[in-house]
Tab-separated table of C-alpha atoms and ligand atoms in Angstrom:
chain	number	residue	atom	x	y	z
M	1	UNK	CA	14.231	-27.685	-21.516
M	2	UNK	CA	14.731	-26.032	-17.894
M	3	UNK	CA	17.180	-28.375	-16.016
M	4	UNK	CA	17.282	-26.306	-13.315
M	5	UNK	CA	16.005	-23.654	-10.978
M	6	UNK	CA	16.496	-20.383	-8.534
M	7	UNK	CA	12.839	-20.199	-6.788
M	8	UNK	CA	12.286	-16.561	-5.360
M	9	UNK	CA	9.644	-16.039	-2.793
M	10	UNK	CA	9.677	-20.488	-2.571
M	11	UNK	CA	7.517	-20.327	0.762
M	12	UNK	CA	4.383	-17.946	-0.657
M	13	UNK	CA	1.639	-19.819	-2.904
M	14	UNK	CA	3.411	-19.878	-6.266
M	15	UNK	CA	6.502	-20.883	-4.549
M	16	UNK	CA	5.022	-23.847	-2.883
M	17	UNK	CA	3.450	-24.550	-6.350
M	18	UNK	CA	6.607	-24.342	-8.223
M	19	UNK	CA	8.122	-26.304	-6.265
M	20	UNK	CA	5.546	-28.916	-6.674
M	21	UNK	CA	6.132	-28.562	-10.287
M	22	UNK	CA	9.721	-29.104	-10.135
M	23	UNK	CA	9.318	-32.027	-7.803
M	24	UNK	CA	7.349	-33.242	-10.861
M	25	UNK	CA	9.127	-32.775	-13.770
M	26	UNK	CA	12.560	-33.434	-11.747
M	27	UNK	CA	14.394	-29.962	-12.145
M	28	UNK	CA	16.993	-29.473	-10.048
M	29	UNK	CA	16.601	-26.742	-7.658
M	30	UNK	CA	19.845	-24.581	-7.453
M	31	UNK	CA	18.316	-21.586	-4.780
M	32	UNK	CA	15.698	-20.576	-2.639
M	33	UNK	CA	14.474	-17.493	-1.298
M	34	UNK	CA	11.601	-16.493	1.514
M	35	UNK	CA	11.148	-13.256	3.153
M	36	UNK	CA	11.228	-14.788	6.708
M	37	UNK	CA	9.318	-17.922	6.960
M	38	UNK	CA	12.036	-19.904	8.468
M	39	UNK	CA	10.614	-23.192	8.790
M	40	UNK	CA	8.787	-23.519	5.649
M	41	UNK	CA	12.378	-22.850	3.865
M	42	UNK	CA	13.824	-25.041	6.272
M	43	UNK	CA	11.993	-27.911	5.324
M	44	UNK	CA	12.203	-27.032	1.511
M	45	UNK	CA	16.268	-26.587	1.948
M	46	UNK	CA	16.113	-30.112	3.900
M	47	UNK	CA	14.348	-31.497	0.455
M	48	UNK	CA	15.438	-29.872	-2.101
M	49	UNK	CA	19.318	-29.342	-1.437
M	50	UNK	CA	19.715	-26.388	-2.926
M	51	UNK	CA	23.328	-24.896	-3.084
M	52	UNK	CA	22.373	-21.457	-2.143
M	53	UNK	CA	19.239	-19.658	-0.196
M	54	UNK	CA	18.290	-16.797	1.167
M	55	UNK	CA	15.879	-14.927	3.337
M	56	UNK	CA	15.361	-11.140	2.967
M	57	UNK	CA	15.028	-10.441	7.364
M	58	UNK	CA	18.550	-10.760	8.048
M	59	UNK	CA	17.015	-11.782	11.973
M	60	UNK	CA	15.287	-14.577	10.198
M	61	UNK	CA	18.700	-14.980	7.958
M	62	UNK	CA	20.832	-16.109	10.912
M	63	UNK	CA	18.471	-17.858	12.263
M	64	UNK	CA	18.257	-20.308	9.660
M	65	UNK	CA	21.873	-20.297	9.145
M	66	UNK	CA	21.954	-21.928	12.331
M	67	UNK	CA	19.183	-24.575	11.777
M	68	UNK	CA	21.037	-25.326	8.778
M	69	UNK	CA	24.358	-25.707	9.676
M	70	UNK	CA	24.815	-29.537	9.232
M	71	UNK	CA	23.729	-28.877	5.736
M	72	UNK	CA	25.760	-28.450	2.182
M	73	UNK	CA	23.428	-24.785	1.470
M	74	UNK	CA	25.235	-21.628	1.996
M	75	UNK	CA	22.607	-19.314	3.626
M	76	UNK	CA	22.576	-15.274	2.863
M	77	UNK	CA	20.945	-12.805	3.876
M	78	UNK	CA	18.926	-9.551	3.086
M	79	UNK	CA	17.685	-7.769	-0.045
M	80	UNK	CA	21.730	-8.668	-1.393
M	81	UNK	CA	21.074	-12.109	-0.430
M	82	UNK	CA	18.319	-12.194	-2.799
M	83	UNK	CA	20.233	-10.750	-5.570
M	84	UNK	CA	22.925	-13.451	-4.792
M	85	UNK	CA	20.606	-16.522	-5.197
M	86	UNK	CA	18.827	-14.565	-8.337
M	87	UNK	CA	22.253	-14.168	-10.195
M	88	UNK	CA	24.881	-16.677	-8.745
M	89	UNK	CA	23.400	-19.995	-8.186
M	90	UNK	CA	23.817	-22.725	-11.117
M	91	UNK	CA	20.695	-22.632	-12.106
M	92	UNK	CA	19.493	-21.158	-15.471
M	93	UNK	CA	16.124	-20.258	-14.685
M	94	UNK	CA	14.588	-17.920	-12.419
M	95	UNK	CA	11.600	-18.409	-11.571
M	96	UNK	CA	10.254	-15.173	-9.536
M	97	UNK	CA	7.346	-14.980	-7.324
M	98	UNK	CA	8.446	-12.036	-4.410
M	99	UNK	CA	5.403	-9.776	-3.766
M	100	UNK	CA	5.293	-6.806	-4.075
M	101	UNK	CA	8.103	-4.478	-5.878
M	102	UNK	CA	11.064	-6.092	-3.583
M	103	UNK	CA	11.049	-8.530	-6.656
M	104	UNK	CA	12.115	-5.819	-8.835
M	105	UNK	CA	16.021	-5.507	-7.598
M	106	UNK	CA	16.090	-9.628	-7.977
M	107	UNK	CA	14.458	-9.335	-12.023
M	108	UNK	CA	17.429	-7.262	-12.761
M	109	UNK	CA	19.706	-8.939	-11.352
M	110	UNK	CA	18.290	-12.278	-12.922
M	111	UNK	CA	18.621	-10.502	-16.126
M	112	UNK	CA	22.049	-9.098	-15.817
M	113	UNK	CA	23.378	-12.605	-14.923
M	114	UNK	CA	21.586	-14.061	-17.988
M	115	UNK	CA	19.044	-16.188	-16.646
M	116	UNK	CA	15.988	-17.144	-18.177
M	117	UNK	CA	13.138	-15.456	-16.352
M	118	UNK	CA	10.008	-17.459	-15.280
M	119	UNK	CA	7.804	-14.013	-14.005
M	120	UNK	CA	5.045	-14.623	-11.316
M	121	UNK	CA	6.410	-10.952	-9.510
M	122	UNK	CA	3.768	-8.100	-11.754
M	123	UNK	CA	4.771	-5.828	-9.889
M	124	UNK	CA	8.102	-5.974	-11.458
M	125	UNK	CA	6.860	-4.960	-14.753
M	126	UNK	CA	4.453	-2.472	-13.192
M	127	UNK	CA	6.527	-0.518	-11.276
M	128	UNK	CA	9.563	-0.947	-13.929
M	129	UNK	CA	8.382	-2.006	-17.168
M	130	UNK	CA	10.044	0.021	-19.595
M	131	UNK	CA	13.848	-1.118	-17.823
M	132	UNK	CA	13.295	-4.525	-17.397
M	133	UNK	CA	12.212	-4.877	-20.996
M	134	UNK	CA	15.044	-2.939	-21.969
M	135	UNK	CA	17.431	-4.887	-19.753
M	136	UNK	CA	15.885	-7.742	-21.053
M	137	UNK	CA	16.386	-6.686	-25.080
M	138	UNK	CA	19.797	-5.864	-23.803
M	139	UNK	CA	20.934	-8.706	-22.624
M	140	UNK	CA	18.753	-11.123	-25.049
M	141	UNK	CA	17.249	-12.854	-22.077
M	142	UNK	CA	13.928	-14.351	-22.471
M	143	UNK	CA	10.783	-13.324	-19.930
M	144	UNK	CA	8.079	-15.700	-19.682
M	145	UNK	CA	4.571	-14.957	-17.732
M	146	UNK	CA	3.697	-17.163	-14.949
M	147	UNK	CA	0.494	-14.776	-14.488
M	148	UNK	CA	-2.364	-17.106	-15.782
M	149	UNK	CA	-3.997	-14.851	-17.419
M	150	UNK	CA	-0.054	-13.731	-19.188
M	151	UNK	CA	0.355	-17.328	-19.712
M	152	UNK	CA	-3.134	-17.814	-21.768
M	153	UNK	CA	-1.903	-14.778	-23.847
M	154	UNK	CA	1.335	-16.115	-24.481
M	155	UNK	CA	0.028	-19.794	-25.205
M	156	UNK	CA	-2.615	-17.864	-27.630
M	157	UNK	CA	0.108	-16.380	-29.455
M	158	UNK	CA	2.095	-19.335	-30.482
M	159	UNK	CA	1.310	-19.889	-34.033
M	160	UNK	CA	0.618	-16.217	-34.819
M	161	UNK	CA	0.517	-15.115	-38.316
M	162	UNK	CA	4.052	-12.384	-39.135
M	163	UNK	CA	2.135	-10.342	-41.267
M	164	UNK	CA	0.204	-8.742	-38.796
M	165	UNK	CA	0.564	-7.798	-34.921
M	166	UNK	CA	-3.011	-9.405	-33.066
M	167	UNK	CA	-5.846	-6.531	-32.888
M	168	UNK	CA	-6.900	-7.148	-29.265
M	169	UNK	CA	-6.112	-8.743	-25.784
M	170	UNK	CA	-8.626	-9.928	-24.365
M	171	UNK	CA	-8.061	-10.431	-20.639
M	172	UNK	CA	-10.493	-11.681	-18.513
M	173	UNK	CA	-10.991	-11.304	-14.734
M	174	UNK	CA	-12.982	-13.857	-12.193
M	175	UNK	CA	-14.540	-10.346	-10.680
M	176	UNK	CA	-13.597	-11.255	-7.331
M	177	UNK	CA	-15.643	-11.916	-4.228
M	178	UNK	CA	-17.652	-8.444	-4.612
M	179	UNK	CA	-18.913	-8.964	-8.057
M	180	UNK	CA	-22.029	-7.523	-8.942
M	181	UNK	CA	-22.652	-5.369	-5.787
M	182	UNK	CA	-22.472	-1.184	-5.678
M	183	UNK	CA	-19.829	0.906	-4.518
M	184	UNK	CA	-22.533	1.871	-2.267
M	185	UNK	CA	-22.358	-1.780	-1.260
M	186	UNK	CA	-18.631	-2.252	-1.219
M	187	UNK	CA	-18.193	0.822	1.628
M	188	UNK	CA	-18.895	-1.634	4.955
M	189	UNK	CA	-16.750	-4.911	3.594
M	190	UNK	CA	-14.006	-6.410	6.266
M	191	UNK	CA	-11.162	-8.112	5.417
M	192	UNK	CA	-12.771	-11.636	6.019
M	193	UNK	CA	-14.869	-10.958	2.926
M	194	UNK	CA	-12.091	-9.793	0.866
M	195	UNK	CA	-9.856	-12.860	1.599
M	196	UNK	CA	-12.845	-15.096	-0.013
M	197	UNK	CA	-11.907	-15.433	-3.266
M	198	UNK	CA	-14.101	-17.807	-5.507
M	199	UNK	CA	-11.631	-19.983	-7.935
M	200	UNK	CA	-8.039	-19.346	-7.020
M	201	UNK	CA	-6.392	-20.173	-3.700
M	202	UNK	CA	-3.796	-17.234	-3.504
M	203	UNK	CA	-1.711	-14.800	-0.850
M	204	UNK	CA	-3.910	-12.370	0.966
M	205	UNK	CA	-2.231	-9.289	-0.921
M	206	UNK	CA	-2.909	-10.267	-4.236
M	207	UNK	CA	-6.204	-11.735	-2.703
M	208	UNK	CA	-7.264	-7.883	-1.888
M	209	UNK	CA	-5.875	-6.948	-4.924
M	210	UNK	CA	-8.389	-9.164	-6.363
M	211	UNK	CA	-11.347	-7.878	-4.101
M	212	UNK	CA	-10.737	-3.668	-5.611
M	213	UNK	CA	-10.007	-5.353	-9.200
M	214	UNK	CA	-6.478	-3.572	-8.391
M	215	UNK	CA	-4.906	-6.567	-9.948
M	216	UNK	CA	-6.812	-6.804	-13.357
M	217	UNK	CA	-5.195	-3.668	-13.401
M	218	UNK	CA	-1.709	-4.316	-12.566
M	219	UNK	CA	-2.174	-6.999	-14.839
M	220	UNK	CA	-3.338	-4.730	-17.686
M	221	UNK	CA	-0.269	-3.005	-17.644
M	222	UNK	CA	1.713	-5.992	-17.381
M	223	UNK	CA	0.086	-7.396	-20.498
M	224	UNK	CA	1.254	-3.652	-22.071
M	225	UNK	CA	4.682	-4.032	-21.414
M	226	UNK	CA	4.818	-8.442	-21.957
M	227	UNK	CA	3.406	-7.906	-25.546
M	228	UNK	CA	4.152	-4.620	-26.904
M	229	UNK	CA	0.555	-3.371	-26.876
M	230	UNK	CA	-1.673	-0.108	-26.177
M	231	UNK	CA	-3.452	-0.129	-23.055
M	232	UNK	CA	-6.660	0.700	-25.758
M	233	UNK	CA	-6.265	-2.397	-27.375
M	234	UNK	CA	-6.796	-4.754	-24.089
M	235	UNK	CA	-10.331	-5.571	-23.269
M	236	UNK	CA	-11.484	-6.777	-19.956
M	237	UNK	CA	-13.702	-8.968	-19.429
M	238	UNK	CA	-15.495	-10.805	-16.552
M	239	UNK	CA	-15.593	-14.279	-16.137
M	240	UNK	CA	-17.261	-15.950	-13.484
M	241	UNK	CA	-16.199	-19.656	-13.918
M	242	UNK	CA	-11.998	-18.789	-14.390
M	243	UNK	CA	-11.657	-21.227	-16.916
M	244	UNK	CA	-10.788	-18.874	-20.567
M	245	UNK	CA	-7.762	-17.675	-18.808
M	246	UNK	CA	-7.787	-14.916	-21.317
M	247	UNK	CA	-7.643	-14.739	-25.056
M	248	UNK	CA	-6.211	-12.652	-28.338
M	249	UNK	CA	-8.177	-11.687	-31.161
M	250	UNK	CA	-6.572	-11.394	-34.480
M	251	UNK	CA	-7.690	-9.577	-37.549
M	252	UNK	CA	-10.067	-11.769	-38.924
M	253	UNK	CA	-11.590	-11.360	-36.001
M	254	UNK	CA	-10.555	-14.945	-34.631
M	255	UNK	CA	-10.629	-15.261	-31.232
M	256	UNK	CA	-7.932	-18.024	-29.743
M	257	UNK	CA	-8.238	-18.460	-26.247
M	258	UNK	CA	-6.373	-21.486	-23.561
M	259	UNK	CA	-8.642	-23.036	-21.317
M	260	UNK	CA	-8.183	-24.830	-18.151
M	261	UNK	CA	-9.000	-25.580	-14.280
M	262	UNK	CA	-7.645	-22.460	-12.211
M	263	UNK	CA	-4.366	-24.001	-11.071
M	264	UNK	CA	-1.275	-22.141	-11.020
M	265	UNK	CA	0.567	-25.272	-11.704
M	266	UNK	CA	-0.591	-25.356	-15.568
M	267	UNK	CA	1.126	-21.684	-15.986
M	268	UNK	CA	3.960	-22.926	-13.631
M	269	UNK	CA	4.876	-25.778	-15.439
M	270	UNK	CA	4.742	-23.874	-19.425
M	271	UNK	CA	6.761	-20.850	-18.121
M	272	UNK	CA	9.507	-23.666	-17.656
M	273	UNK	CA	8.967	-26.642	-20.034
M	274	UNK	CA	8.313	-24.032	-23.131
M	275	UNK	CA	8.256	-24.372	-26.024
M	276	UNK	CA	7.587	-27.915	-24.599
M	277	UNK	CA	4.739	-29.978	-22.702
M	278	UNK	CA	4.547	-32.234	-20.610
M	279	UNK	CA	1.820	-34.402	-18.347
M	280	UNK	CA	0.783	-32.113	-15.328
M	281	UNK	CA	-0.529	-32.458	-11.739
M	282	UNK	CA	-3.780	-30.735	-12.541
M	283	UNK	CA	-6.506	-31.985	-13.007
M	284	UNK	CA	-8.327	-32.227	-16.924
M	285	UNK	CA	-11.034	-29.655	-18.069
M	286	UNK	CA	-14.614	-31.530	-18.295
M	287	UNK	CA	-16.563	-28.664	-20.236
M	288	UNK	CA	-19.717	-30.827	-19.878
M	289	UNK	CA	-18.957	-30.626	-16.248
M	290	UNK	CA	-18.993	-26.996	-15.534
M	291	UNK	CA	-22.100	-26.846	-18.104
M	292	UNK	CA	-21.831	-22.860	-18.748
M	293	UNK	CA	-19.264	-20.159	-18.432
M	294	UNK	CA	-20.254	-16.736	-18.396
M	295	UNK	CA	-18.858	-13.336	-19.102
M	296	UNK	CA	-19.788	-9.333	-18.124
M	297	UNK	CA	-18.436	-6.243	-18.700
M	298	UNK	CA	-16.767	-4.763	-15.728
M	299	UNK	CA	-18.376	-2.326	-13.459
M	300	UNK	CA	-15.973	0.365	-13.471
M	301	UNK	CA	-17.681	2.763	-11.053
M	302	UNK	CA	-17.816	0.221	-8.360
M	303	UNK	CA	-14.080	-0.835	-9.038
M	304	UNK	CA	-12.392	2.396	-10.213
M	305	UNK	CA	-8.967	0.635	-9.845
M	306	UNK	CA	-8.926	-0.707	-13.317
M	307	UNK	CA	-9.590	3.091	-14.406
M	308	UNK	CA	-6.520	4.358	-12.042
M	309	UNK	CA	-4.238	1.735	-13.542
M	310	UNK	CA	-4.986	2.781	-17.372
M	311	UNK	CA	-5.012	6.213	-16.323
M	312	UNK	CA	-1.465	5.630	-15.113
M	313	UNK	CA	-0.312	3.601	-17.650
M	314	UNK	CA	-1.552	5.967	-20.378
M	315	UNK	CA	0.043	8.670	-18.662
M	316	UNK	CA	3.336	6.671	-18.691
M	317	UNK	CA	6.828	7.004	-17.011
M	318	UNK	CA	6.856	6.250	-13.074
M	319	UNK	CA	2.688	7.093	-13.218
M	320	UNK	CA	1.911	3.079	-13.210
M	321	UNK	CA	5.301	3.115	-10.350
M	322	UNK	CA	3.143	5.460	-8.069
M	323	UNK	CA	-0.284	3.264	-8.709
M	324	UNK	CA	1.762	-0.076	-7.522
M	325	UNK	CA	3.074	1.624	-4.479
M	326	UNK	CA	0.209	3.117	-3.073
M	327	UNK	CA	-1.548	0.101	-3.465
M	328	UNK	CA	0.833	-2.051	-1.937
M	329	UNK	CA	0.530	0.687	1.382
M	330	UNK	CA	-3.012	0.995	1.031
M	331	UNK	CA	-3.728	-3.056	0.887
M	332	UNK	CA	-1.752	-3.228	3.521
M	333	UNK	CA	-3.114	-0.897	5.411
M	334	UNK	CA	-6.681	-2.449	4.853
M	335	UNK	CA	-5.453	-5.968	5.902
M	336	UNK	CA	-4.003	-4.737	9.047
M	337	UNK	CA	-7.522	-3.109	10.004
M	338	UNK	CA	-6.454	0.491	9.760
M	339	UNK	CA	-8.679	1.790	6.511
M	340	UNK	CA	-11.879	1.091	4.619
M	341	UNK	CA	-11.782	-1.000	1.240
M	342	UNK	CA	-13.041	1.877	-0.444
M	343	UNK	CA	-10.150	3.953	0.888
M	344	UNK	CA	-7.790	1.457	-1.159
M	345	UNK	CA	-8.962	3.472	-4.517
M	346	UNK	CA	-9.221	6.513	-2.770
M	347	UNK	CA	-5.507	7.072	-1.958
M	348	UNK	CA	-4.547	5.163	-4.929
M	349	UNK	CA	-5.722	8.167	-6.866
M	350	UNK	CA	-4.534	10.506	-4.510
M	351	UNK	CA	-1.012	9.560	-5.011
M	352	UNK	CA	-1.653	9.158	-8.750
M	353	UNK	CA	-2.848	12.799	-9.133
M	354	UNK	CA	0.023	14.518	-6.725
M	355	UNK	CA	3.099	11.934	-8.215
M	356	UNK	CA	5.407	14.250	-10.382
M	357	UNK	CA	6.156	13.395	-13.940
M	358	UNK	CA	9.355	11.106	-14.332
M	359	UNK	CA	9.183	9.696	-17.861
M	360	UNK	CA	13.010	8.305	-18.640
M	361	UNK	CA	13.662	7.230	-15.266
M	362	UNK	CA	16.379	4.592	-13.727
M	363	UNK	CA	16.379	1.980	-10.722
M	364	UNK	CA	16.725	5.010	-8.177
M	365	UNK	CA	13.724	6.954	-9.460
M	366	UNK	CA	11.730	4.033	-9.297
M	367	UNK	CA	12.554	3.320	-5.539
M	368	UNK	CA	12.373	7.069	-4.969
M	369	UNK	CA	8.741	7.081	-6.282
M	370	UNK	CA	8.496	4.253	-3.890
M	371	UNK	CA	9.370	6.156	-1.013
M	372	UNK	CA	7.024	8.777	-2.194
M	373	UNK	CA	4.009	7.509	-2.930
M	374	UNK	CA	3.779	5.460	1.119
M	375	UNK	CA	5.053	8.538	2.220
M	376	UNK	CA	1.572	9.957	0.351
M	377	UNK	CA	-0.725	7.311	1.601
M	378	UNK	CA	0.504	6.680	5.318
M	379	UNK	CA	-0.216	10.959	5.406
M	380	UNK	CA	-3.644	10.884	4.466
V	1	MG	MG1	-3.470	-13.298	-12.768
């Protein structure tokens, strides 16, 4: 059982939640890291007591360093800082939820320093998959999905039979706030619609991610890399109601699926009590209340993201490390006002199609594909 905890990215939505969790179940929390939201960590550090914390501005760094002088946490700073609290603190757990690939140098460095890895960061596995799982093999450290959808798969799996590997993933997807309407349709949106998503209460960049069905993607190739799979053998399906958080399918054709409200504090809380459970937070699941649940096929035309990601991931090497980027720039890019949604797929592919071929690659190839692929979309 998880005693205690490092908490990167504590101040964004899955932070706050974690934190909730371990308020709950009593963990002790050993560090905490924010990008720059100085008084949300404030108040946390104030709470929680951690030894370490850090915030990745190094302006917002020694500005907190001040506010908490008269306390017993040691404050650091930048993308080091991070790697401090992700490798040094006490705790035995890391449970990351950075955006974006800036969560990628703190995996690694959660790995090297043999911590158990609670994952809520995709985009570490999407942009790096094939060396974090090796680092991971390497150093026998264990990575468990805080994704929902991850989780569902992993909570699906327990039990499975050794004779046989399972014969499909079936992820499912809410569809978004755009579901059901044409590309045609999609070209006017605004950012206000985007940032309505139906079930789950989220940040605004995987919120967009959400809108373009970028993330069923991302999450496709997490699921890849999580549990040794093709990309062929995932299916994804729509699912209004976000309840079947996802579900494997084994070769009797059995289909084993978890079920639950959409709260990230269910996923939370396994990542760190497993193999164990214990009473949660949430809320329980009255089927006779929400009467139906529904499921579609996706419309691919209309969301060609989930294409781009399989493309890349099929493709392999630092293809699914250009996708990520791009998309981070381009979501960005569309939340700041500067592009059309459609535009989001647009120079996804364009960056997808020009990225050169790095199959074996290391830390530095990944962060020069990085570089490379915002170079590509701030230029178009
Ligand atoms: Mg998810």
């Amino acid at each position: 059982m998880t005693k205690s905890l490092a908490i990167l990215g504590s101040t964004g939505s899955i932070g706050v939640q974690s934190l909730d969790v371990a308020r709950k179940c009593g963990y002790r929390v050993e560090a905490l890291t924010a990008n720059r939201d100085v008084d949300k960590i404030e108040a946390q550090i104030r709470e929680f007591k951690p030894a370490m914390a850090a915030l990745a501005d190094e302006t917002a760094a020694a500005e907190l360093k001040q506010r908490v002088a008269d306390t017993d946490t040691k404050v650091y700073a930048g993308k080091a800082g991070v790697c401090a609290c992700a490798a040094e603190s006490e705790a035995d757990t890391v449970l990351n939820s950075i955006v974006g690939i800036a969560g990628l140098e703190p995996t690694l460095a959660a790995l090297h320093a043999h911590k158990k890895l609670a994952l809520a960061n995709k985009e570490t596995l999407v942009a790096g998959g094939q060396l974090v799982m090796q680092t991971a093999k390497k150093e026998n450290v264990a990575i468990l999905p805080v994704d929902s959808e991850h989780s569902a798969i992993f909570q699906a799996l327990q039990g499975k039979p050794t004779n046989r590997a399972l014969k499909k993933i079936i992820l499912t997807a809410s569809g978004g706030p755009f579901f059901g309407r044409s590309k045609k349709e999609l070209e006017a949106v605004t950012v206000q619609d985007a940032l309505k998503h139906p079930n789950w209460d989220m940040g605004a960049k995987i919120t967009v991610d959400s809108a373009t069905m970028m993330n069923k993607g991302l999450e496709l190739i997490e699921a890849v890399w999580l549990f040794s799979v093709r990309p062929e053998d995932i299916e994804i399906v729509v699912h209004r109601e976000s309840i079947v958080h996802s579900a494997v399918e084994y070769d009797d054709n059995s289909v084993i699926a978890q079920l639950g409200l959409p709260d990230m504090r269910i996923p939370i809380q396994y990542a760190l009590t497993y193999p164990e459970r214990f009473e949660s937070p949430v809320g329980e699941l009255k089927l006779s209340e929400i009467g139906k649940l529904t499921f579609f096929e996706p419309d691919y035309e209309a969301f060609e993201c989930i294409n781009l990601c399989k493309e890349a991931i099929t493709k392999g090497g630092l293809y699914p490390a250009a996708v990520n980027s791009a998309n981070e720039e381009a979501n960005a890019l569309f939340r700041q006002g500067k592009i059309g949604f459609l535009d989001i797929p647009k120079r996804v592919a364009h960056v997808l199609h020009t990225a050169p071929n790095v199959q074996n690659y290391s830390l530095e190839d990944i962060l020069e594909m990085d570089r490379f692929a915002r170079k590509a979309v701030l230029s178009l």
